[in-house]
XYZ file of C-alpha atoms in Angstrom:
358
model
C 167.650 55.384 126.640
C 167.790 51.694 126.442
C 168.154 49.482 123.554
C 164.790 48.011 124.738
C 162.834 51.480 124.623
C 164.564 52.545 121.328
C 163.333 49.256 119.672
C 159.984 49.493 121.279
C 159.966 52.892 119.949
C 160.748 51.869 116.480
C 158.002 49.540 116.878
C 155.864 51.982 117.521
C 156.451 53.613 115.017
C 156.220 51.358 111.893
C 153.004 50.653 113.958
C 151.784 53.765 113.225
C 153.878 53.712 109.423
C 151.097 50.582 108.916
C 148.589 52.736 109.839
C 148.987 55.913 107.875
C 149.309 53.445 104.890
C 145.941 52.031 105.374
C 144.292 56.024 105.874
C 146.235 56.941 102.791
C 145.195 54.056 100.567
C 141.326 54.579 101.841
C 141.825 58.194 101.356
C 143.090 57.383 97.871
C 140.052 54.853 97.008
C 137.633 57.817 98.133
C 139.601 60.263 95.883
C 139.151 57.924 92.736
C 135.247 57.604 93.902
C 135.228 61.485 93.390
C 137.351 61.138 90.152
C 134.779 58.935 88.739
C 131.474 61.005 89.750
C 133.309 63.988 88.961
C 134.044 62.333 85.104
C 129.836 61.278 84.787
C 129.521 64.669 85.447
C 131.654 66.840 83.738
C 133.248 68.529 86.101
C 137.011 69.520 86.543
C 139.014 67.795 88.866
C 140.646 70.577 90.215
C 138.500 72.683 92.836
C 140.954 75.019 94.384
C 138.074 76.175 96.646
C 137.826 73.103 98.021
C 141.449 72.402 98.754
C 141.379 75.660 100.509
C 138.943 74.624 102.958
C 140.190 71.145 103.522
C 143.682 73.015 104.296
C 142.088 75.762 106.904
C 140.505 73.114 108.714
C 143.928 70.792 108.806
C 145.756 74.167 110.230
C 142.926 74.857 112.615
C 143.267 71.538 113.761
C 146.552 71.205 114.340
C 148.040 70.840 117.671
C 151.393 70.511 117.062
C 154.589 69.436 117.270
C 154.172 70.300 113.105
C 154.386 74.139 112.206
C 150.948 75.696 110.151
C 153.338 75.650 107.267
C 154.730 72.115 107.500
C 150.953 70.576 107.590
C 149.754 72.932 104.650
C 153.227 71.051 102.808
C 152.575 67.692 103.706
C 148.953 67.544 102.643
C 149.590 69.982 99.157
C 151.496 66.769 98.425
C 148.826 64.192 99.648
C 146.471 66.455 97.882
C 148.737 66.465 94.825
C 149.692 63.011 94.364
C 145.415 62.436 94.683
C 144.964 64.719 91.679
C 147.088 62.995 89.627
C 145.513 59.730 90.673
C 142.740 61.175 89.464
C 144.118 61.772 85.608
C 145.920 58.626 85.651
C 142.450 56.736 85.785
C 140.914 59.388 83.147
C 143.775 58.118 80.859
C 143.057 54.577 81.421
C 139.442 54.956 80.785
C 140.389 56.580 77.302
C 138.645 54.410 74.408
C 142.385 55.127 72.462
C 143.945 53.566 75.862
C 146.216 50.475 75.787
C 144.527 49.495 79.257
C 141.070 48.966 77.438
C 142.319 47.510 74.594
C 145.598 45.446 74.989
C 146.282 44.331 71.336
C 147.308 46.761 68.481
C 144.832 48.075 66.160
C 145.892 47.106 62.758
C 144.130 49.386 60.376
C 143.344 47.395 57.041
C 143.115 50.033 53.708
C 141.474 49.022 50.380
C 143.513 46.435 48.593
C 144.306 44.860 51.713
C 147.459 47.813 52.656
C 147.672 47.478 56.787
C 148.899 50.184 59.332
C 150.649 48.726 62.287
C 151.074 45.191 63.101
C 153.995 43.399 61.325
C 154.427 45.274 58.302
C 155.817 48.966 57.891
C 153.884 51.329 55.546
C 155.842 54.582 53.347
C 153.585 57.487 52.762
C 154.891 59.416 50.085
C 153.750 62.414 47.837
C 154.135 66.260 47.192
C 153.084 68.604 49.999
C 150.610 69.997 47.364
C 148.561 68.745 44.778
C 149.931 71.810 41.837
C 148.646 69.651 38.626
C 147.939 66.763 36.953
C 151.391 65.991 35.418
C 152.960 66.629 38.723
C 150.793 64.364 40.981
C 151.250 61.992 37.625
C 154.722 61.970 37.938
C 155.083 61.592 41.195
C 152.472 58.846 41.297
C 154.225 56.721 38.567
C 157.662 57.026 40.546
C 155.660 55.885 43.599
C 154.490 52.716 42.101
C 157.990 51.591 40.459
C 159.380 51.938 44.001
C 156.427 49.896 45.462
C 155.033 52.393 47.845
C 151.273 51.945 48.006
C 149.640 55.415 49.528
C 150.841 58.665 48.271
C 149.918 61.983 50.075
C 149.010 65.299 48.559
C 147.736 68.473 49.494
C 144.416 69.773 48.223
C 143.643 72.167 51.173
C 146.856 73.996 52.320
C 146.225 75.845 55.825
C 149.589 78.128 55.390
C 151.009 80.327 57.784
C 150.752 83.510 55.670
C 147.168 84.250 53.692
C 148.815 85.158 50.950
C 150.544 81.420 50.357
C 149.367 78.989 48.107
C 146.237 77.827 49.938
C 146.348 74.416 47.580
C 143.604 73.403 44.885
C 140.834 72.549 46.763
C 138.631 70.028 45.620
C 140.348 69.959 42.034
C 143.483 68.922 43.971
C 141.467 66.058 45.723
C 140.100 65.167 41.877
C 143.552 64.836 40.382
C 145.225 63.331 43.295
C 142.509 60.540 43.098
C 142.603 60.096 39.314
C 146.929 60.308 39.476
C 146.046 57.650 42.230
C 143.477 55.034 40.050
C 145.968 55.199 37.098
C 148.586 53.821 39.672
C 147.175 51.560 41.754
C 147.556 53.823 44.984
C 145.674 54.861 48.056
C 145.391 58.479 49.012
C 146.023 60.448 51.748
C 144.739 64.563 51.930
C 144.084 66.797 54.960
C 140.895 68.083 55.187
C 140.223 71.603 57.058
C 136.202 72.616 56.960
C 133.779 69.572 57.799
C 131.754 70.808 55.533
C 133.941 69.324 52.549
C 134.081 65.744 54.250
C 131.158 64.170 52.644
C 132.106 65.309 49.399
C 136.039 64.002 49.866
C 135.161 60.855 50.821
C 135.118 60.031 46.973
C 138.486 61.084 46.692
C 140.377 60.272 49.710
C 140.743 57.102 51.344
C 142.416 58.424 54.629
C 141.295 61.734 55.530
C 144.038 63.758 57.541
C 143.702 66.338 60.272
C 146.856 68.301 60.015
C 148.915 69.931 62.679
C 147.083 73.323 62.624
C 143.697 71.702 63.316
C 144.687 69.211 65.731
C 142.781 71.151 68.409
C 140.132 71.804 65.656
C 137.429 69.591 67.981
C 134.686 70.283 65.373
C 136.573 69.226 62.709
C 137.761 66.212 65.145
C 133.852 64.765 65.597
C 132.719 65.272 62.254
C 135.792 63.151 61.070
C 134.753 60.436 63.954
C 131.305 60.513 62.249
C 132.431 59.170 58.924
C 133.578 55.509 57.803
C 136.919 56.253 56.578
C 139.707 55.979 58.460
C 141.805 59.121 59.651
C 145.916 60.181 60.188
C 146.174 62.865 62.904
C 148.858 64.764 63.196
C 150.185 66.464 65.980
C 149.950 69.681 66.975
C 152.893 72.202 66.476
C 152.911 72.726 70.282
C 150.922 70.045 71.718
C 151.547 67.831 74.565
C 151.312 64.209 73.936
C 148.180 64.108 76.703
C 147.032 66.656 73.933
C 147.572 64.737 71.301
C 145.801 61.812 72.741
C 142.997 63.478 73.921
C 142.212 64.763 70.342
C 142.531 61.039 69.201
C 139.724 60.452 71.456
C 137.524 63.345 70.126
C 137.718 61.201 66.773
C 137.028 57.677 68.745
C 134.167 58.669 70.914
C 132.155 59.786 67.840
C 132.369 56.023 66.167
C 135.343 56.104 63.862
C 137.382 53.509 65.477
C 140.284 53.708 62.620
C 143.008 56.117 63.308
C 146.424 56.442 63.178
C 148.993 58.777 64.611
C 151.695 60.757 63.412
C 154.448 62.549 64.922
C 155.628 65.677 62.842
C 157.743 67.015 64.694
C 157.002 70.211 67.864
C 158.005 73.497 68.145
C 161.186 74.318 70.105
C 163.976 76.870 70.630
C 165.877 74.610 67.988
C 166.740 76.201 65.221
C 169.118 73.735 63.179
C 165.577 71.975 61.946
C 162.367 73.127 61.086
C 160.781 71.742 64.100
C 162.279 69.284 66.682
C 161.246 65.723 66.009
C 160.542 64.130 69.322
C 161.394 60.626 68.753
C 160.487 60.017 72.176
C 157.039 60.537 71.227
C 157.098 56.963 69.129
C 157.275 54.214 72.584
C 155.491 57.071 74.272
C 152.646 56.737 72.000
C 153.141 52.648 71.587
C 153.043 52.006 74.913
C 149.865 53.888 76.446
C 148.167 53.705 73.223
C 146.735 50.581 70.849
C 147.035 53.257 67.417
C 149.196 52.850 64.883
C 151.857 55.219 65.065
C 153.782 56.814 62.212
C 156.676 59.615 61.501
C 156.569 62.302 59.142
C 160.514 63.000 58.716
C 159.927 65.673 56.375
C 157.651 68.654 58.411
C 159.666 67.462 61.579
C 163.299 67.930 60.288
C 162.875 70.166 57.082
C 166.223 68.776 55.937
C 166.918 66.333 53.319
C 170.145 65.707 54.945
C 168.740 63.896 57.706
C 166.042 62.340 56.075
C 167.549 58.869 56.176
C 169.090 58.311 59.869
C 165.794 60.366 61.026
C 163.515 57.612 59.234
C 165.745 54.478 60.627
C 165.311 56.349 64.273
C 161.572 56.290 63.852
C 161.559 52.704 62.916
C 163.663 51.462 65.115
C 161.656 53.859 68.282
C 158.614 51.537 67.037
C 156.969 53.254 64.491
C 154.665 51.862 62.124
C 155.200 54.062 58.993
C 157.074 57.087 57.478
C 155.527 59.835 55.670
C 157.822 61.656 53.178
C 157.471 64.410 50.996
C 158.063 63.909 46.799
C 157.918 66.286 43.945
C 159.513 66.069 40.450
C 161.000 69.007 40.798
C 161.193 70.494 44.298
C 163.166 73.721 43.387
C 159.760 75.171 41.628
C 157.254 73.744 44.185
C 154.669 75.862 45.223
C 155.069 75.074 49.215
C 158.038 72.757 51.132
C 160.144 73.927 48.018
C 163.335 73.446 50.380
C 162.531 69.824 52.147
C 160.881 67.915 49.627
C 162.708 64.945 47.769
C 163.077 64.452 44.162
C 162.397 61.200 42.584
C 165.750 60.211 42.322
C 166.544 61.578 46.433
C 163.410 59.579 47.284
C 164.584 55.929 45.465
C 167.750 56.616 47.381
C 166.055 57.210 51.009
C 163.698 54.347 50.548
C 166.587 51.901 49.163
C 168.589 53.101 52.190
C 165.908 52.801 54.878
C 164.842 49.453 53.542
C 168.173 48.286 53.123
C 168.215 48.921 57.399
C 166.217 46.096 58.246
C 164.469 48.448 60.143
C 161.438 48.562 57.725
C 159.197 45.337 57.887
């Protein structure tokens, strides 16, 4: 074969090249058509039935010089790559997307305390509320540090039924009194929407923990309400997970919430769970929430407290959430991971000191 014929072969062929570009890209812009109908009407984007079909009729088709198998391979990944076309525009249309809402959402809390933008924010409290010279305690340590929200836990969803299940609306009354006295916001999880309405006098961020991440009831009836919310993720959950649940909250109104990464579940056994600091730009970058780090459920070591924190910060997070008590050795939950006054000065000194926190 001549040089002429092998070039005007080549030329035929990125003829061709141009042309399966232009059927793939229409084929694409057809697909996304689908996507879109498909989303108005509810309907998954997967129909194995229909792939099926559109494969039998390829193979039937098919003439050759490709094998039956090498078609129903080369247009799996056609099909594929379409499907996740698909999900990459569902993302985008998220109300919690960065795409439809390019600056940050800067939460503003009573007294003028922001989430996200150019300041950091410590959370900091016991894991539960146990009584009111406790969350006293703690609260009056909080304030001479200069942390302005302190957590606590009235409702405690615990793994075993016979745990301490928290003090319930009593724990949401002292937190909020321990709270007034000090000049603090609060911060509680709430696990039954039908105690919302009534918390809303005591909290002023409700939380969804971990366990009820995928608690979508619980999600809307929180998106209902004026007050804005912390989600945390789930013990297990994807990050698409995780996001998705964020929307549950946004499409129902409440356009205030934050994120927090406590840590997954993994094989790992040298920590509680396994914090995924990867999570942080992850979250930053497709998202326009807030996005904070609870070092305490995600490490369950005080040892690590400190270079876990400056990790966060520096991956982008907006906040830390730690866990407090005056004396953790008798706590009634987190007895092993929570900081004593003195441990906690010494973290936030430390993670301040950083230049890490803003």
């Amino acid at each position: 074969m001549s040089n002429v014929e092998l070039e005007g072969l080549r030329a035929r062929l990125d003829e061709i090249n141009g042309q399966l570009l232009e059927l793939i890209s229409e084929r694409a812009q057809v697909v996304q058509e689908i996507g879109a109908v498909k989303e108005k009407q509810g309907v998954p984007k997967f129909d194995p039935e229909r792939e099926k079909q559109m494969l039998e009729k390829l193979v039937a088709s098919n003439k050759g010089p490709f094998t039956s198998g090498t078609i129903r391979t080369l247009f799996k990944q056609i099909f594929s790559a379409s499907l996740d076309l698909q999900s990459t525009d569902h993302k985008k249309s998220l109300l919690v997307a960065r795409k439809n809402h390019a600056e940050d959402t800067v939460i503003v809390l009573p007294g003028g305390v922001t989430v996200g933008g150019l300041s950091s924010l410590m959370v900091a409290g016991p894991c539960s509320v146990e009584s009111e010279l406790q969350t006293r305690t703690v609260a009056a340590a909080l304030q001479k540090a200069g942390v302005k929200v302190m957590r606590g836990g009235a409702f405690k969803p615990r793994t075993s039924p016979y745990d301490f299940q928290g003090l319930g609306m009593d724990g949401l009354r002292i937190l909020r009194e321990a709270a007034t006295e000090y000049g603090l916001l609060t911060i509680s999880e709430i696990v039954d929407p039908r105690h919302i309405e009534e918390a809303l006098d005591y909290v002023d961020v409700i939380q969804v923990g971990a366990r009820n991440m995928h608690n979508f009831e619980l999600l809307k009836a929180v998106g209902e309400v004026n007050k804005p919310v912390l989600l945390k993720r789930g013990l297990s959950a994807t990050l698409d997970e995780f996001v998705h649940a964020a929307e549950y909250i946004m499409s129902r109104g409440n356009m205030e919430i934050m994120l927090i990464e406590r840590g997954i579940r993994t094989y790992e056994k040298s920590t509680r769970n396994t914090l995924d600091i990867s999570a942080v730009p992850i979250l930053k970058q497709e998202c326009h929430l807030p996005v904070l780090v609870d070092v305490t459920h995600s490490t369950g070591r005080k040892d690590i407290l400190i270079p876990c924190a400056k990790a966060a910060l520096a991956a982008g997070a907006d906040g830390i959430m730690v866990e407090v008590h005056p004396d953790p050795a008798t706590a009634l939950s987190d007895a092993a991971q929570q900081l004593n006054i003195d441990e906690f000065n010494t973290f936030f000194n430390e993670v301040k000191a950083s230049g890490l926190y803003r």
